[in-house]
mmCIF file of C-alpha atoms and ligand atoms in Angstrom:
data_model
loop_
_atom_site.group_PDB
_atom_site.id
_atom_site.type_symbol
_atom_site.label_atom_id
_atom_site.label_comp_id
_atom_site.label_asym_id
_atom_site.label_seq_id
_atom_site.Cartn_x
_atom_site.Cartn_y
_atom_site.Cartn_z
ATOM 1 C CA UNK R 1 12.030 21.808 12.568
ATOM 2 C CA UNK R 2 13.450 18.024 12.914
ATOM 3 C CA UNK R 3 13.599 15.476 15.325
ATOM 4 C CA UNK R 4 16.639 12.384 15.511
ATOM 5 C CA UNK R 5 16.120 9.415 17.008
ATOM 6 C CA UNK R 6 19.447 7.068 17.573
ATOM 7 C CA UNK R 7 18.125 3.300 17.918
ATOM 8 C CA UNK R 8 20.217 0.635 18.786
ATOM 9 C CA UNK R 9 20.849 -2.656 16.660
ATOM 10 C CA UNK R 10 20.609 -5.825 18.334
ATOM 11 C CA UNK R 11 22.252 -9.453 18.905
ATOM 12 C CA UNK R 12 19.766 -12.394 20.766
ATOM 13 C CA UNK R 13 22.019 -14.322 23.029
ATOM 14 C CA UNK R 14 19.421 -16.752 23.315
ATOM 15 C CA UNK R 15 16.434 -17.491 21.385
ATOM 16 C CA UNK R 16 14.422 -20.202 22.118
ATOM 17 C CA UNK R 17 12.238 -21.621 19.242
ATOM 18 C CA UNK R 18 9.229 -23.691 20.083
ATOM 19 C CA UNK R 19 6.229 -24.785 17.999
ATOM 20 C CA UNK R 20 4.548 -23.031 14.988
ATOM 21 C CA UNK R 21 1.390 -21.036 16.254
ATOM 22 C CA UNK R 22 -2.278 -21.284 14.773
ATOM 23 C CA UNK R 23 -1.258 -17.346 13.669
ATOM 24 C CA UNK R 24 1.718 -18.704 11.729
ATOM 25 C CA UNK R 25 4.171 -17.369 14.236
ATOM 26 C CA UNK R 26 6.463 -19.140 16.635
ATOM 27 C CA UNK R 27 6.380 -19.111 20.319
ATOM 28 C CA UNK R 28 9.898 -17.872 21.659
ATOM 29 C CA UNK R 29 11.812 -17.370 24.523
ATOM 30 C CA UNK R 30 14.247 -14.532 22.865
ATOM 31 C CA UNK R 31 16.895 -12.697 25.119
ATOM 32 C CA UNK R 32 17.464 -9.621 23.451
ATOM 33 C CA UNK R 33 20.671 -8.003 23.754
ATOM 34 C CA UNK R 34 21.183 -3.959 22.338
ATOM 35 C CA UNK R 35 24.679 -3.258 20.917
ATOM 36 C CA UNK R 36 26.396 -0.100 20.322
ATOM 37 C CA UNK R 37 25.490 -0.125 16.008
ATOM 38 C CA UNK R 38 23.282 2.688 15.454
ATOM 39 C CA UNK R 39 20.897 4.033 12.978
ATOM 40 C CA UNK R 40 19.291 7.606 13.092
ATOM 41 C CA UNK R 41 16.185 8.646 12.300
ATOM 42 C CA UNK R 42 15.606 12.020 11.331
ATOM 43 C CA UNK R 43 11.641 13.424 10.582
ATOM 44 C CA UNK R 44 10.521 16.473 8.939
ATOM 45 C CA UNK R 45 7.431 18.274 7.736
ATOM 46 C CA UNK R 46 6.737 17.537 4.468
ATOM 47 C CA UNK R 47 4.021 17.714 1.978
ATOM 48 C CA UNK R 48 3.273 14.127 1.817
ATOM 49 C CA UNK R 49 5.585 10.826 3.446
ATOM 50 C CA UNK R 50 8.404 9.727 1.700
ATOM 51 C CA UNK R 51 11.428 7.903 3.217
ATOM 52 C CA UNK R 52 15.183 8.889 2.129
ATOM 53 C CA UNK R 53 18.323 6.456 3.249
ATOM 54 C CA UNK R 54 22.165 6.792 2.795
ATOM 55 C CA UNK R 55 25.041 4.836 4.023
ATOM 56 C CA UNK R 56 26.716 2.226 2.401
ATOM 57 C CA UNK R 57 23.760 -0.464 2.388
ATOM 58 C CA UNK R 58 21.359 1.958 1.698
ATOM 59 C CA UNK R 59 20.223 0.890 -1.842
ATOM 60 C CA UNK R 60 19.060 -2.398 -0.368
ATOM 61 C CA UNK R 61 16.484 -0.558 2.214
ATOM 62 C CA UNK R 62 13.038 -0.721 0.794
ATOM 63 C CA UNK R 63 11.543 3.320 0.089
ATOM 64 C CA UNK R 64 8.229 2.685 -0.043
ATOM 65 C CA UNK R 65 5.725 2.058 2.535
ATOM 66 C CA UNK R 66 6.415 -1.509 3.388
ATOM 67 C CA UNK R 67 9.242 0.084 5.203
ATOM 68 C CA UNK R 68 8.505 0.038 9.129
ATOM 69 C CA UNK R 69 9.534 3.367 9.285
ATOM 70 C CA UNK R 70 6.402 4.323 7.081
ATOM 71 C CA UNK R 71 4.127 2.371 9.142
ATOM 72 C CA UNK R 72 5.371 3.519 12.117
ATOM 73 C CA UNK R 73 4.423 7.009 11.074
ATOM 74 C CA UNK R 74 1.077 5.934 9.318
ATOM 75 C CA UNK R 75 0.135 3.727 13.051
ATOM 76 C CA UNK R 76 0.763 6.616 15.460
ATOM 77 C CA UNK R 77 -1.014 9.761 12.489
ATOM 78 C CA UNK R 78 -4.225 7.220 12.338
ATOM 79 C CA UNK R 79 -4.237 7.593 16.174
ATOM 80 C CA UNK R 80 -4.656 10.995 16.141
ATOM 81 C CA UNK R 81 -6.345 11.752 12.791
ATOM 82 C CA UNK R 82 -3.090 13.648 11.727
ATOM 83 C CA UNK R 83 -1.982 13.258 8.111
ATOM 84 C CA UNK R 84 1.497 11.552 8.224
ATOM 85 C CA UNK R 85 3.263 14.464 6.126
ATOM 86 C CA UNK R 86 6.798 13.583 7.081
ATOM 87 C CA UNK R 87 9.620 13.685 5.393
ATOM 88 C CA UNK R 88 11.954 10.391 7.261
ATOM 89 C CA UNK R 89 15.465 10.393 6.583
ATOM 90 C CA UNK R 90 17.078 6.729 8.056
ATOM 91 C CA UNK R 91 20.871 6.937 8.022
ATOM 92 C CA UNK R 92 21.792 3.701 8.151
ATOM 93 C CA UNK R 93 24.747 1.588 9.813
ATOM 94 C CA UNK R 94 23.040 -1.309 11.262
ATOM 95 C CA UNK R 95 23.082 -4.178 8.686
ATOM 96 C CA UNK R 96 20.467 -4.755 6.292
ATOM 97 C CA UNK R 97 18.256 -8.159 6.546
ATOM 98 C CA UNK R 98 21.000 -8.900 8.747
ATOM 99 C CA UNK R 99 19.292 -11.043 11.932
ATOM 100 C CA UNK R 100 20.424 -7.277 13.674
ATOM 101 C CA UNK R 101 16.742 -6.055 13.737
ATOM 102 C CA UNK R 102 18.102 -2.937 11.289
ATOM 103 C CA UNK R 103 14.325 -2.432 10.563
ATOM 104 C CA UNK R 104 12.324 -2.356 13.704
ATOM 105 C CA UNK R 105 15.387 -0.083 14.891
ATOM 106 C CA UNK R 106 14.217 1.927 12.161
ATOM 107 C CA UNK R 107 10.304 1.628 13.037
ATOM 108 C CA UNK R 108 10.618 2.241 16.556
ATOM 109 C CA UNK R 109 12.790 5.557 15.937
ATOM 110 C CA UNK R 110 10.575 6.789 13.464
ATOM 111 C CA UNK R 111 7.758 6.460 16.435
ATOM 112 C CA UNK R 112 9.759 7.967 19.023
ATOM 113 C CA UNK R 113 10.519 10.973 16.331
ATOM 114 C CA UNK R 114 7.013 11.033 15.012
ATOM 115 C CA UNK R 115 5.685 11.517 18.311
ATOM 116 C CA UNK R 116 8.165 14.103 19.367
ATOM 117 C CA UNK R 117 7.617 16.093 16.054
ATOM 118 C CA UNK R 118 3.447 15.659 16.376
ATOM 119 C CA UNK R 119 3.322 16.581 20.102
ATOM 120 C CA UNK R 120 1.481 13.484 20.655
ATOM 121 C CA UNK R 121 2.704 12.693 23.798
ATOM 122 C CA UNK R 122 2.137 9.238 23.708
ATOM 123 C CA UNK R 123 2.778 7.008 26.717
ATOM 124 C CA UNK R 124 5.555 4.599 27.063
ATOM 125 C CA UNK R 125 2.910 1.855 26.813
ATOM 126 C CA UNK R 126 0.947 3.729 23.932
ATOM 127 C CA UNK R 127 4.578 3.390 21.879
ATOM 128 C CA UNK R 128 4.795 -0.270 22.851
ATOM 129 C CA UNK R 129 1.695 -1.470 21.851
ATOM 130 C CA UNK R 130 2.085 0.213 18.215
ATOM 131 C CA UNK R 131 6.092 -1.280 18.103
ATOM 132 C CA UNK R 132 3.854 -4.604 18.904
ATOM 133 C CA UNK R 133 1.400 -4.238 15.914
ATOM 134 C CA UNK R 134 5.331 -3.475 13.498
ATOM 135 C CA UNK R 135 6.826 -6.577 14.781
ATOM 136 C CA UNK R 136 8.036 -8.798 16.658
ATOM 137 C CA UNK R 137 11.303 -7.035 17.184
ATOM 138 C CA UNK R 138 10.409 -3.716 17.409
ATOM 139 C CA UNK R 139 9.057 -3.554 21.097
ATOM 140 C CA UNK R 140 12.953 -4.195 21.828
ATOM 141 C CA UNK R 141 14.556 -1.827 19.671
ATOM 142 C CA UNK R 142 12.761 1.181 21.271
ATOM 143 C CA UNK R 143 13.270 -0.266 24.963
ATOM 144 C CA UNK R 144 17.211 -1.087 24.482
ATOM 145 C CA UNK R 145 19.636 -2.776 27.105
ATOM 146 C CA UNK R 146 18.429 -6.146 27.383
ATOM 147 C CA UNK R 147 15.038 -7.917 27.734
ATOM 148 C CA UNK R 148 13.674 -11.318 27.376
ATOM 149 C CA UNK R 149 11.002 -11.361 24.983
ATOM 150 C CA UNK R 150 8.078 -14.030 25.168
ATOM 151 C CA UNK R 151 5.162 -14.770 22.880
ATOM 152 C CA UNK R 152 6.098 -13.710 19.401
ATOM 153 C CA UNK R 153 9.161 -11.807 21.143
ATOM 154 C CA UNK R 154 7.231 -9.113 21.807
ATOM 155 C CA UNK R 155 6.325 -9.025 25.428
ATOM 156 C CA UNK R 156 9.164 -7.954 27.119
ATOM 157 C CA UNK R 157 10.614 -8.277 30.653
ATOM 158 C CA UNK R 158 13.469 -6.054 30.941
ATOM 159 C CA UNK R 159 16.808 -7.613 32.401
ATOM 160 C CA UNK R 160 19.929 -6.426 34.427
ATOM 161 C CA UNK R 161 22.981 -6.613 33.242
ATOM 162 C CA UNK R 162 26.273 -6.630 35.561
ATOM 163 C CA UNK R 163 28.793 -5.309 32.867
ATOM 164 C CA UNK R 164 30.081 -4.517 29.436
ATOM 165 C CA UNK R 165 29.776 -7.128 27.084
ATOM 166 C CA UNK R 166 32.296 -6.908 23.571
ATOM 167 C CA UNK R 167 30.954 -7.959 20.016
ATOM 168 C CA UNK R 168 32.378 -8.611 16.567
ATOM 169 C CA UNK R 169 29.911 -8.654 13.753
ATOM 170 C CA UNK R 170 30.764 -10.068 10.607
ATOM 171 C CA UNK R 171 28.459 -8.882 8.020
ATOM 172 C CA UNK R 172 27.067 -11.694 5.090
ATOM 173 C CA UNK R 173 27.296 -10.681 1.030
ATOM 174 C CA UNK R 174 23.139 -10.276 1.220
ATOM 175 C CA UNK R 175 20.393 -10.700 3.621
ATOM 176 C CA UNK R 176 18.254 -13.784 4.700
ATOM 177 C CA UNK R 177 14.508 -13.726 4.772
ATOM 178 C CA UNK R 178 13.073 -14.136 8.137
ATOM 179 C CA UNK R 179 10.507 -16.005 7.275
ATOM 180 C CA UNK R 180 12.220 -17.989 5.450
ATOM 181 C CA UNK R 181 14.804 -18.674 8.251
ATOM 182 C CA UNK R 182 11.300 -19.434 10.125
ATOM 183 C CA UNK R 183 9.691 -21.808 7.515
ATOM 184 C CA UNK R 184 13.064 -23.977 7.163
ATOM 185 C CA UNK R 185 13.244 -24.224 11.212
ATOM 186 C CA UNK R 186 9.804 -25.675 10.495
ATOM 187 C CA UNK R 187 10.906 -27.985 7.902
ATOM 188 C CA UNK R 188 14.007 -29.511 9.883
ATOM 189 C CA UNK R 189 11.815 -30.100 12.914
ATOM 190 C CA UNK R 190 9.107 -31.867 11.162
ATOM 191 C CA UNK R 191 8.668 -34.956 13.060
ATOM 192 C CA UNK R 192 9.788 -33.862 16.327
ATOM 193 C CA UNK R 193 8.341 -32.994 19.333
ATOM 194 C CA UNK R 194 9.763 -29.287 20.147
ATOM 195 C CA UNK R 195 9.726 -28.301 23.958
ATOM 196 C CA UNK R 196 8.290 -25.062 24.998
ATOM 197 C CA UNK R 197 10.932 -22.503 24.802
ATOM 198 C CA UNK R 198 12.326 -21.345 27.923
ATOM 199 C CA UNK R 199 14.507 -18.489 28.910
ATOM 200 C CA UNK R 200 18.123 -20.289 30.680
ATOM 201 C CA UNK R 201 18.861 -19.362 34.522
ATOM 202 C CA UNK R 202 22.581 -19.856 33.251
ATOM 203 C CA UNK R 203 22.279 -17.661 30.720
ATOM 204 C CA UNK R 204 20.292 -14.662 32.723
ATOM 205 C CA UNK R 205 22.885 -15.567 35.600
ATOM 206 C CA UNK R 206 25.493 -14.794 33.437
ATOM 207 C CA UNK R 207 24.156 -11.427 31.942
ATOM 208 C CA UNK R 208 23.009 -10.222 35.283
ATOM 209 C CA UNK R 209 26.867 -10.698 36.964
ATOM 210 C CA UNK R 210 28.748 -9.293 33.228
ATOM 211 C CA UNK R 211 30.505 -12.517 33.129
ATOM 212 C CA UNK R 212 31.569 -13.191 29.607
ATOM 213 C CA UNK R 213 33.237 -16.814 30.217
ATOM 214 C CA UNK R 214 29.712 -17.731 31.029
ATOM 215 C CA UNK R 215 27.519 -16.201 28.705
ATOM 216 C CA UNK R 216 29.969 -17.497 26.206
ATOM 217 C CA UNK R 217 29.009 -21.182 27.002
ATOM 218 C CA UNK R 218 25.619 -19.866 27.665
ATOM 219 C CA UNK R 219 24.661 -18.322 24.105
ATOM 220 C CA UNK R 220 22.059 -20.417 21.977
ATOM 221 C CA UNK R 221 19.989 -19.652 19.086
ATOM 222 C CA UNK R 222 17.512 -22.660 17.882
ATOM 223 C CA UNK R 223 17.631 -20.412 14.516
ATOM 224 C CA UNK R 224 21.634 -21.349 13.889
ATOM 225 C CA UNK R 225 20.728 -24.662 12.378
ATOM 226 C CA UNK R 226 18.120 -22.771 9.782
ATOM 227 C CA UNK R 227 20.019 -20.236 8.669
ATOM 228 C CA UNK R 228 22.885 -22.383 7.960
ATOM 229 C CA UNK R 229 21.234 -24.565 6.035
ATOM 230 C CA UNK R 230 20.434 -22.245 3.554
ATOM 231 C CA UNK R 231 23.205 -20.476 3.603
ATOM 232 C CA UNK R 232 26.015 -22.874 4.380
ATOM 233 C CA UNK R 233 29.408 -20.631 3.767
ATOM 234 C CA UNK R 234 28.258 -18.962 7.349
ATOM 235 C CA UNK R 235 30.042 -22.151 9.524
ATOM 236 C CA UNK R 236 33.312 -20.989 7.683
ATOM 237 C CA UNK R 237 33.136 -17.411 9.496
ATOM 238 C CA UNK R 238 31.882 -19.295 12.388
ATOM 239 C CA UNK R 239 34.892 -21.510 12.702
ATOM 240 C CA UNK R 240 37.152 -17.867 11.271
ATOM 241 C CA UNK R 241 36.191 -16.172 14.189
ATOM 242 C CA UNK R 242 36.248 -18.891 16.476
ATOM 243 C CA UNK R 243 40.137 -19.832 15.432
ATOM 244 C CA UNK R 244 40.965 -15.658 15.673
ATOM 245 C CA UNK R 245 40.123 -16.441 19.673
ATOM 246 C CA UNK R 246 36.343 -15.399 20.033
ATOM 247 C CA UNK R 247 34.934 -16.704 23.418
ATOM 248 C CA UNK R 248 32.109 -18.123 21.019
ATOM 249 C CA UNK R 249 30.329 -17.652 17.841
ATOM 250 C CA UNK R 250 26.547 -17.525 16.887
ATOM 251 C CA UNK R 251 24.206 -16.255 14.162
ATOM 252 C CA UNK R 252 22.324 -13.442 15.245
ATOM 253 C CA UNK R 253 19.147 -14.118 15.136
ATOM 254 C CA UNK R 254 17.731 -15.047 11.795
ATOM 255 C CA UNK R 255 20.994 -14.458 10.257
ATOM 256 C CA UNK R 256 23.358 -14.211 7.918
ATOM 257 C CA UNK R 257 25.316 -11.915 10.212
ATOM 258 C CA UNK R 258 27.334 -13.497 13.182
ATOM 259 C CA UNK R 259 28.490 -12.622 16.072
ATOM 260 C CA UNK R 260 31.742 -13.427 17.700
ATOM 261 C CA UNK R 261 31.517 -12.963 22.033
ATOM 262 C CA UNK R 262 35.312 -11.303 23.293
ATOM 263 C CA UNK R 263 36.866 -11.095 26.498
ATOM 264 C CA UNK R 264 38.063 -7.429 26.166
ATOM 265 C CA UNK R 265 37.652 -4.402 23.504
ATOM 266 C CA UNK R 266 41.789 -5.521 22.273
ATOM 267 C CA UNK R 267 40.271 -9.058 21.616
ATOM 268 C CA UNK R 268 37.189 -7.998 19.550
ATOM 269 C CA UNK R 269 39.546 -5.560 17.110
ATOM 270 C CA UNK R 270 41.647 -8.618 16.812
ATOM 271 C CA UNK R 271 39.429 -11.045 15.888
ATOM 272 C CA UNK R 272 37.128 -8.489 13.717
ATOM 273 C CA UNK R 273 40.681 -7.622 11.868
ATOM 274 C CA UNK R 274 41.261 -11.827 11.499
ATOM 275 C CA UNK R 275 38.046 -11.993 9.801
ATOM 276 C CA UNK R 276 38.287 -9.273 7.381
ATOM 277 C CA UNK R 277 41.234 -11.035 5.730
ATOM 278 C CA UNK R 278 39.757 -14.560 6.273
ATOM 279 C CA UNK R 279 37.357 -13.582 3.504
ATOM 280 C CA UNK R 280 34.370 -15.463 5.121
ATOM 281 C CA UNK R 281 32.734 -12.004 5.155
ATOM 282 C CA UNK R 282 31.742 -8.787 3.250
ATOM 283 C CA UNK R 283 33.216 -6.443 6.636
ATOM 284 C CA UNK R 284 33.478 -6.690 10.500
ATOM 285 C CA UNK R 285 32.035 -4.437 12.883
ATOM 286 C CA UNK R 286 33.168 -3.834 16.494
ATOM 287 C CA UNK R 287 30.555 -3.202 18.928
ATOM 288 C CA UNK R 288 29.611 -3.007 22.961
ATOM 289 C CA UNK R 289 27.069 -3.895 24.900
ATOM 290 C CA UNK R 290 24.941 -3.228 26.485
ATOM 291 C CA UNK R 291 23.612 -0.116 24.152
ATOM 292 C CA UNK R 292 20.459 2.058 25.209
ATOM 293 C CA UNK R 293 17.038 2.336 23.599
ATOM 294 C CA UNK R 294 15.437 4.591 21.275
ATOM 295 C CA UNK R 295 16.409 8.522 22.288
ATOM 296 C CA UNK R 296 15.846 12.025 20.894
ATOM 297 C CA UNK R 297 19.328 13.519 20.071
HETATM 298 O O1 C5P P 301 7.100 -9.992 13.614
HETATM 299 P P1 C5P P 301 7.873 -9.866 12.337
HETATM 300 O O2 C5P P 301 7.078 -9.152 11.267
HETATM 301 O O3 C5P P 301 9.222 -9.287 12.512
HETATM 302 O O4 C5P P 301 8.088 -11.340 11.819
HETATM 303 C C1 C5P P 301 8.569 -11.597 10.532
HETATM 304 C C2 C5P P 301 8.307 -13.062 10.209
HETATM 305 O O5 C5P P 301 9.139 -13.894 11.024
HETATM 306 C C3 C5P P 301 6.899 -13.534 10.476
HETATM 307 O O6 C5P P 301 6.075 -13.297 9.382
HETATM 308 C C4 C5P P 301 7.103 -15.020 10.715
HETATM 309 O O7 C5P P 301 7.281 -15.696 9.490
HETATM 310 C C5 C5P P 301 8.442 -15.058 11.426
HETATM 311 N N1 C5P P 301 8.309 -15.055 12.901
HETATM 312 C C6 C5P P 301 7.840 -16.193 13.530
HETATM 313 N N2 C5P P 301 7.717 -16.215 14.889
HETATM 314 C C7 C5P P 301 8.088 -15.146 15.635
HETATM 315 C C8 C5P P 301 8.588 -13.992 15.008
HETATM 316 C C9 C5P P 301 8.687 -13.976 13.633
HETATM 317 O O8 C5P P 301 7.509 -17.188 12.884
HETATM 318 N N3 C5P P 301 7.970 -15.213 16.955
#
């Protein structure tokens, strides 16, 4: 017997960055947005855990059990004094180390099939609070459409959203380090007083009414700065996408993939077909919004 789990990658059409925390982590104000990219999760008795991946990226996902698909299953077996003897197969499409939370996608569906698989029957706030103690991310990945996180990103408040949003993702040669993206936010703001972050009534306005003009002049992410300065060849996809006709361009979240904001499903092939042969980036993925959580298939 198996269980799948489909969990949806992600794009932040705002995150707010404030001030480093006495825990090393970074107050945000994070508007989470899930997009139709998709890994699957598949669990399955085994003698002991081990994790398998395929898909084009997958000799860059970690096997061992730093992966949060791992500790997912190790979290909820301690729970309930089961021995984690699961076989987890990820097939991966969302990026990897891509700023497209490809990882707590992973963690979260690995919790959601763990649990199914077990019988656990844990409750919808029993899941959260384990996706809490994963990361920062993961909280979002198993509730899907959109949600503003707070604190660390991991208290969420979910959001409406009025329509269909469409996405081009142009996928970076290699990942960035989140923490990394983190420490060099710290750097460039040394010396200045950074305000509390705070979610935009613009921004939520524009989300809750599907109006893509506005969101477009809405989208901000204090991270953008960061991760271009280490990785500097991202404002040249930026600008690629932006001259191909995007509504607007952004890194998601820590980076290095970006994401390009369309009027209409037409515009996003367009512009994901410009940047291919701009050669700004390794490949460019279509994608809608907004995308469900975590689910059994
Ligand atoms: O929570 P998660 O394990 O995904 O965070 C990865 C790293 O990103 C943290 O170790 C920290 O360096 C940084 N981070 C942060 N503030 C947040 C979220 C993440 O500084 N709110």
């Amino acid at each position: 017997m198996s269980v799948t789990v489909r969990v949806p990658a992600k794009v932040n059409v705002q995150l707010a960055v404030g001030g480093v925390r006495s825990d090393g982590f970074h107050d945000l104000a994070n508007v989470f947005l899930a997009v139709g990219l998709y890994d699957e999760v598949t669990v399955t008795p085994a003698e002991s855990l081990r994790i398998t991946c395929s898909g084009p990226d997958a000799h860059q996902v970690p096997l061992d059990r730093t992966n949060l698909a791992a500790r997912a299953a190790g979290l909820l077996a301690a729970r309930h004094g089961i021995d984690p003897a699961v076989h987890i197969h990820i097939a991966k499409d969302i990026p990897v180390a891509g700023g497209m939370a490809g990882g707590s996608a992973d963690g979260a569906g690995a919790l959601l099939a763990c649990d199914a698989l077990w019988g656990t029957g844990s409750s919808r706030d029993e899941l959260l609070a384990i996706c809490a103690e994963l990361g920062s991310d993961v909280p979002f990945s198993l509730v899907g459409g959109a949600a503003l996180g707070t604190g660390r990103g991991e208290q969420l408040t979910e959001l409406e959203v009025g329509g269909d949003f469409h996405w081009v993702f142009a996928v970076a040669d290699g990942g960035l380090s989140t923490p990394a993206v983190y420490r060099e936010f710290d750097r460039l703001a040394e010396g200045l007083d950074v305000p509390a972050p705070v979610a935009s009534p613009g921004l939520l306005d524009a989300l809750r009414t599907g109006d893509a003009s506005a969101l477009a002049g809405a989208l901000l992410n204090d991270l953008q700065p960061a991760a271009l300065s280490l990785r500097p060849s991202l404002a040249d996809t930026l600008a690629a996408g932006t001259a191909a006709g995007a509504l607007a361009s952004l890194v998601s979240g820590s980076g290095p993939t970006t994401a390009f904001l369309t009027k209409t499903p037409d515009d996003a092939q367009q512009v994901a077909e410009a940047l291919l042969t701009s050669g700004t980036c390794r490949t460019a993925r279509v994608a809608g919004s907004p995308a469900g959580g975590a689910l059994v298939v």
